Amino acid sequence: MEVDSEGRMGNVFWSDARSRRAYGFFGDVVVFDTTFNTCYEFKKAMPGEPPKMIITDQNAAMSKAIVVTLPTTFHKYCIWHILNKFTEKPGIGECFSKMCKCIWGMDTNEEFDAKWEITNNGQKDHPWLSSIHAMRENWVPSYVKHVFLAGMSSSQRAESCHSFFKQYINWKNTLMEFIVCFERALGLQRHKELMADHVDNNEKPTLPFRTPIQHQMTRIYTRAILEMFEREDFRSLLCLFELIEQDETRCKYKVSERVNPGVTRMKELVHDKDADKAYCSGKGFKFWGISCRHILAFLRMKQVEHLPNNTY
């Protein structure tokens, strides 16, 4: 808390103790929804290492502050704010749907750049489009997948928190009223989290295939993440592999995935023999924290290859 020369309250930074502890466990990705002098106070308040990624809007002051105070943290711009501006800019609103397919549908940087060139063919001289394309390494999904995102790509989650707390507090509250109401709202939210933890720990989910890997994941993932994993595991059954390159250290495969009748999507997967790890050209683990269907299909293929000939 900071006061002015007359002892009146000026700036206040409030960090809840349980929130600080939660940051120690889940502080990989942080969303900032404010732009005034918070980086320094945040760094002092939170335990452990700085976040791997921080998401803000395109505020110039915040960008400069993050470079200085969090030099090892990747700064990502909120994609929700950027997409909202498409409809506001004259002359480009009509190509919004095509732009969204270009932004969200491309898994590699090369795919995005090629698709952007085609989609943006009639708007090459548009200054705003040129500016956001120049900063694509800070917001386009294919460019930021090298950093773990925990499924977050925008600051909309913060807007959702605002809506939740507005049910309990308003601008008319005194400081003491605010603290009491805020703690009441936070207590309710944490009670819901405890109930969800109870379900995860004590109720066994129904598994559609009951494969060994799904049984293993029931001991690791929450219900919500397990459902995502099950969908990826099911879709992995539609992937076919073709070996296209091989040497002593690695194998490269072309992965054909049937998306819809008559529609096949191609990806590349590399198996590092020395490290015994597989890397996929898709978004995969870095975005959601689960293995993508291409890697799951690869693991299943390698498992079958090691089975005895009389095993089915």
Coordinates of C-alpha atoms in Angstrom, one line a residue:
M1 CA 0.0 0.0 0.0
E2 CA 1.3 3.4 -0.9
V3 CA 0.2 6.8 0.5
D4 CA 0.8 10.3 -0.6
S5 CA 2.5 13.1 1.3
E6 CA -0.6 13.8 3.3
G7 CA -1.1 10.2 4.4
R8 CA -4.0 9.5 2.0
M9 CA -4.1 6.1 0.3
G10 CA -2.8 6.1 -3.2
N11 CA -2.0 2.6 -4.7
V12 CA -3.0 -0.8 -3.3
F13 CA -1.8 -4.2 -4.4
W14 CA -3.6 -7.0 -2.7
S15 CA -2.4 -10.6 -3.1
D16 CA -4.5 -13.4 -1.5
A17 CA -2.4 -15.9 0.5
R18 CA -4.1 -19.0 -1.1
S19 CA -3.8 -17.4 -4.5
R20 CA 0.0 -17.0 -4.0
R21 CA 0.2 -20.7 -3.0
A22 CA -1.8 -21.7 -6.1
Y23 CA 0.6 -19.7 -8.3
G24 CA 3.4 -21.8 -6.9
F25 CA 1.7 -24.9 -8.4
F26 CA -0.1 -23.5 -11.4
G27 CA 1.8 -20.3 -12.4
D28 CA 2.9 -21.4 -15.9
V29 CA 0.6 -19.0 -17.6
V30 CA -0.6 -15.7 -16.2
V31 CA -3.2 -13.3 -17.6
F32 CA -2.8 -9.6 -16.9
D33 CA -5.9 -7.4 -17.2
T34 CA -4.3 -4.2 -15.9
T35 CA -1.7 -1.8 -17.2
F36 CA -0.5 0.3 -14.3
N37 CA 2.6 -0.5 -12.4
T38 CA 1.7 -4.1 -11.5
C39 CA 4.6 -6.1 -12.9
Y40 CA 7.0 -5.0 -10.1
E41 CA 4.4 -5.6 -7.4
F42 CA 3.4 -8.9 -8.9
K43 CA 7.0 -10.2 -9.1
K44 CA 7.6 -9.4 -5.4
A45 CA 4.3 -10.9 -4.2
M46 CA 4.3 -14.3 -6.0
P47 CA 6.5 -17.2 -4.9
G48 CA 8.7 -19.3 -7.1
E49 CA 9.8 -18.8 -10.6
P50 CA 8.3 -16.2 -13.0
P51 CA 5.6 -17.5 -15.4
K52 CA 6.5 -19.1 -18.7
M53 CA 4.0 -17.0 -20.5
I54 CA 2.1 -13.8 -19.7
I55 CA -1.0 -12.7 -21.7
T56 CA -2.0 -9.0 -22.0
D57 CA -3.6 -6.7 -24.6
Q58 CA -1.3 -4.7 -26.9
N59 CA -0.5 -2.1 -24.4
A60 CA 2.9 -0.5 -25.1
A61 CA 3.7 0.4 -21.5
M62 CA 3.0 -3.1 -20.3
S63 CA 5.1 -4.6 -23.1
K64 CA 8.1 -2.4 -22.0
A65 CA 7.5 -3.3 -18.3
I66 CA 7.5 -7.1 -19.0
V67 CA 10.7 -6.9 -21.0
V68 CA 12.4 -5.2 -18.0
T69 CA 10.8 -7.1 -15.0
L70 CA 10.2 -10.5 -16.5
P71 CA 12.9 -11.0 -19.2
T72 CA 12.5 -14.8 -19.2
T73 CA 8.8 -14.8 -19.7
F74 CA 7.2 -15.1 -23.1
H75 CA 4.8 -12.2 -23.7
K76 CA 1.8 -13.1 -25.7
Y77 CA -0.8 -10.7 -27.0
C78 CA -4.5 -11.5 -26.4
I79 CA -5.9 -13.0 -29.6
W80 CA -9.4 -12.1 -28.5
H81 CA -8.6 -8.4 -28.6
I82 CA -6.9 -8.7 -32.0
L83 CA -9.8 -10.6 -33.6
N84 CA -12.3 -8.1 -32.2
K85 CA -10.5 -5.3 -34.1
F86 CA -11.0 -7.0 -37.4
T87 CA -14.6 -6.0 -37.5
E88 CA -13.8 -2.5 -36.5
K89 CA -11.2 -1.8 -39.2
P90 CA -12.7 -0.4 -42.5
G91 CA -12.3 -2.6 -45.5
I92 CA -11.3 -5.9 -43.9
G93 CA -14.4 -6.9 -42.0
E94 CA -15.8 -8.9 -44.9
C95 CA -12.8 -11.3 -44.9
F96 CA -13.0 -12.0 -41.1
S97 CA -14.1 -15.6 -41.4
K98 CA -11.3 -16.4 -43.9
M99 CA -8.8 -14.7 -41.6
C100 CA -10.0 -16.8 -38.6
K101 CA -9.5 -20.0 -40.6
C102 CA -6.0 -18.8 -41.5
I103 CA -5.2 -18.0 -37.9
W104 CA -6.7 -21.0 -36.1
G105 CA -6.4 -23.7 -38.8
M106 CA -2.7 -23.6 -39.5
D107 CA -0.4 -25.8 -37.5
T108 CA 3.0 -24.6 -38.7
N109 CA 4.5 -21.2 -39.3
E110 CA 5.0 -21.9 -43.0
E111 CA 1.4 -22.9 -43.4
F112 CA 0.2 -19.8 -41.7
D113 CA 2.4 -17.5 -43.8
A114 CA 1.4 -19.1 -47.0
K115 CA -2.3 -19.0 -46.1
W116 CA -2.1 -15.4 -44.9
E117 CA -0.5 -14.4 -48.2
I118 CA -3.4 -15.9 -50.1
T119 CA -6.2 -14.6 -47.8
N120 CA -4.7 -11.1 -47.6
N121 CA -4.1 -10.8 -51.3
G122 CA -6.3 -7.8 -51.8
Q123 CA -5.2 -6.0 -48.6
K124 CA -1.4 -6.1 -48.8
D125 CA -1.1 -2.4 -48.2
H126 CA -3.4 -2.2 -45.3
P127 CA -1.3 -0.7 -42.4
W128 CA -3.1 -2.4 -39.6
L129 CA -3.0 -5.9 -41.1
S130 CA 0.7 -5.3 -41.9
S131 CA 1.3 -4.3 -38.3
I132 CA -0.3 -7.4 -36.7
H133 CA 1.4 -9.7 -39.2
A134 CA 4.7 -8.2 -38.2
M135 CA 4.1 -9.1 -34.6
R136 CA 2.7 -12.6 -35.4
E137 CA 5.3 -14.3 -33.3
N138 CA 3.5 -12.8 -30.2
W139 CA -0.1 -14.0 -30.9
V140 CA -0.6 -16.4 -33.8
P141 CA -1.2 -19.9 -32.4
S142 CA 1.3 -21.7 -34.8
Y143 CA 4.0 -19.2 -33.7
V144 CA 3.5 -19.5 -30.0
K145 CA 3.0 -23.2 -29.6
H146 CA 6.6 -23.7 -28.4
V147 CA 5.5 -22.3 -25.0
F148 CA 3.1 -24.2 -22.7
L149 CA -0.3 -22.4 -22.9
A150 CA -2.4 -24.4 -20.5
G151 CA -5.2 -24.0 -23.0
M152 CA -5.3 -20.2 -22.7
S153 CA -4.9 -17.8 -25.6
S154 CA -6.6 -14.6 -24.5
S155 CA -7.6 -12.5 -21.5
Q156 CA -11.2 -13.5 -21.8
R157 CA -10.8 -15.7 -18.7
A158 CA -10.1 -12.5 -16.8
E159 CA -13.3 -11.0 -18.2
S160 CA -15.2 -14.1 -17.0
C161 CA -13.7 -13.5 -13.5
H162 CA -14.9 -9.9 -13.6
S163 CA -18.5 -11.1 -14.3
F164 CA -18.4 -13.5 -11.5
F165 CA -17.2 -11.0 -8.9
K166 CA -19.6 -8.3 -10.0
Q167 CA -22.4 -10.5 -8.5
Y168 CA -20.9 -9.8 -5.1
I169 CA -19.2 -6.4 -5.2
N170 CA -19.8 -3.0 -6.8
W171 CA -18.3 0.5 -6.9
K172 CA -20.4 1.7 -3.9
N173 CA -18.7 -0.7 -1.5
T174 CA -16.5 0.7 1.2
L175 CA -13.0 -0.9 1.6
M176 CA -14.2 -3.2 4.4
E177 CA -17.4 -4.1 2.6
F178 CA -15.3 -4.9 -0.5
I179 CA -13.0 -7.2 1.5
V180 CA -15.9 -9.1 3.2
C181 CA -17.8 -9.5 -0.1
F182 CA -14.7 -10.5 -2.0
E183 CA -13.8 -13.2 0.5
R184 CA -17.3 -14.5 0.4
A185 CA -17.2 -14.8 -3.4
L186 CA -13.7 -16.4 -3.3
G187 CA -14.9 -18.9 -0.7
L188 CA -17.8 -20.0 -2.9
Q189 CA -15.5 -20.4 -5.9
R190 CA -13.0 -22.5 -3.9
H191 CA -15.8 -24.7 -2.5
K192 CA -16.7 -25.5 -6.1
E193 CA -13.1 -26.4 -6.8
L194 CA -13.0 -28.7 -3.7
M195 CA -16.2 -30.4 -4.9
A196 CA -14.6 -31.0 -8.4
D197 CA -11.5 -32.4 -6.7
H198 CA -13.6 -34.8 -4.7
V199 CA -15.2 -36.1 -7.8
D200 CA -11.8 -36.5 -9.5
N201 CA -10.4 -38.3 -6.6
N202 CA -13.3 -40.6 -5.6
E203 CA -15.5 -41.3 -8.6
K204 CA -14.2 -43.4 -11.5
P205 CA -15.1 -42.1 -14.9
T206 CA -16.8 -44.3 -17.5
L207 CA -14.2 -45.1 -20.2
P208 CA -15.5 -45.8 -23.8
F209 CA -12.7 -48.1 -24.8
R210 CA -10.9 -48.9 -21.5
T211 CA -7.5 -48.9 -23.2
P212 CA -4.4 -49.2 -20.9
I213 CA -3.4 -45.7 -21.6
Q214 CA -6.8 -44.4 -20.7
H215 CA -6.7 -46.2 -17.4
Q216 CA -3.3 -44.7 -16.7
M217 CA -4.6 -41.2 -17.5
T218 CA -7.5 -41.5 -15.0
R219 CA -4.9 -41.4 -12.3
I220 CA -3.3 -38.2 -13.7
Y221 CA -5.9 -36.0 -15.4
T222 CA -9.0 -34.2 -14.1
R223 CA -12.4 -35.1 -15.5
A224 CA -12.3 -32.1 -18.0
I225 CA -8.8 -32.9 -19.3
L226 CA -9.5 -36.7 -19.4
E227 CA -12.5 -36.0 -21.7
M228 CA -10.2 -34.1 -24.0
F229 CA -7.7 -36.9 -23.9
E230 CA -10.4 -39.5 -24.7
R231 CA -11.4 -37.6 -27.8
E232 CA -7.8 -37.4 -29.0
D233 CA -7.3 -41.1 -28.3
F234 CA -10.4 -41.9 -30.4
R235 CA -9.3 -39.7 -33.3
S236 CA -5.9 -41.3 -33.2
L237 CA -7.5 -44.5 -34.7
L238 CA -8.0 -42.6 -37.9
C239 CA -4.3 -41.8 -38.4
L240 CA -2.1 -43.7 -40.9
F241 CA 1.7 -43.5 -41.1
E242 CA 4.1 -43.5 -44.0
L243 CA 7.9 -43.5 -43.4
I244 CA 9.4 -40.8 -45.6
E245 CA 12.9 -40.4 -44.2
Q246 CA 15.2 -42.4 -42.0
D247 CA 18.8 -42.4 -40.7
E248 CA 20.6 -43.7 -37.6
T249 CA 19.2 -40.9 -35.3
R250 CA 15.7 -40.3 -36.4
C251 CA 12.7 -41.3 -38.5
K252 CA 10.3 -38.9 -40.2
Y253 CA 6.7 -39.9 -41.0
K254 CA 3.9 -38.5 -43.0
V255 CA 0.7 -38.8 -41.0
S256 CA -2.6 -39.0 -42.9
E257 CA -5.6 -38.2 -40.8
R258 CA -9.1 -38.6 -42.2
V259 CA -11.1 -35.6 -41.0
N260 CA -14.3 -35.9 -43.0
P261 CA -15.4 -38.2 -45.9
G262 CA -13.2 -37.2 -48.7
V263 CA -11.1 -34.8 -46.6
T264 CA -7.6 -35.9 -45.4
R265 CA -5.2 -33.8 -43.4
M266 CA -1.5 -34.3 -43.5
K267 CA 1.0 -33.8 -40.7
E268 CA 4.6 -34.6 -40.0
L269 CA 5.9 -36.6 -37.1
V270 CA 9.6 -37.1 -36.2
H271 CA 10.9 -39.9 -33.9
D272 CA 14.2 -39.0 -32.2
K273 CA 15.7 -42.5 -31.7
D274 CA 18.4 -41.4 -29.3
A275 CA 16.0 -39.6 -26.9
D276 CA 13.1 -42.0 -27.8
K277 CA 10.8 -39.0 -28.2
A278 CA 8.2 -38.1 -30.9
Y279 CA 7.6 -34.6 -32.1
C280 CA 4.5 -33.6 -34.1
S281 CA 4.0 -30.6 -36.4
G282 CA 0.6 -30.0 -34.8
K283 CA -0.1 -27.9 -31.7
G284 CA -0.1 -30.9 -29.4
F285 CA 1.1 -30.8 -25.8
K286 CA 2.2 -27.2 -25.6
F287 CA -1.3 -25.9 -25.9
W288 CA -3.4 -28.2 -23.8
G289 CA -1.0 -30.3 -21.8
I290 CA -2.0 -33.6 -23.4
S291 CA -0.4 -35.6 -26.2
C292 CA -2.0 -35.0 -29.6
R293 CA -3.7 -37.8 -31.6
H294 CA -0.8 -38.1 -33.9
I295 CA 1.6 -39.0 -31.1
L296 CA -0.9 -41.3 -29.5
A297 CA -1.3 -43.1 -32.9
F298 CA 2.5 -43.4 -33.2
L299 CA 2.8 -44.9 -29.7
R300 CA 0.1 -47.4 -30.6
M301 CA 1.9 -48.3 -33.8
K302 CA 5.2 -48.8 -32.0
Q303 CA 3.4 -50.9 -29.4
V304 CA 2.0 -53.2 -32.1
E305 CA 5.4 -53.5 -33.8
H306 CA 6.9 -54.9 -30.6
L307 CA 4.1 -57.5 -30.1
P308 CA 4.9 -61.2 -30.8
N309 CA 3.6 -62.4 -34.1
N310 CA 0.9 -64.6 -32.5
T311 CA -0.4 -61.7 -30.3
Y312 CA -3.6 -60.0 -31.4

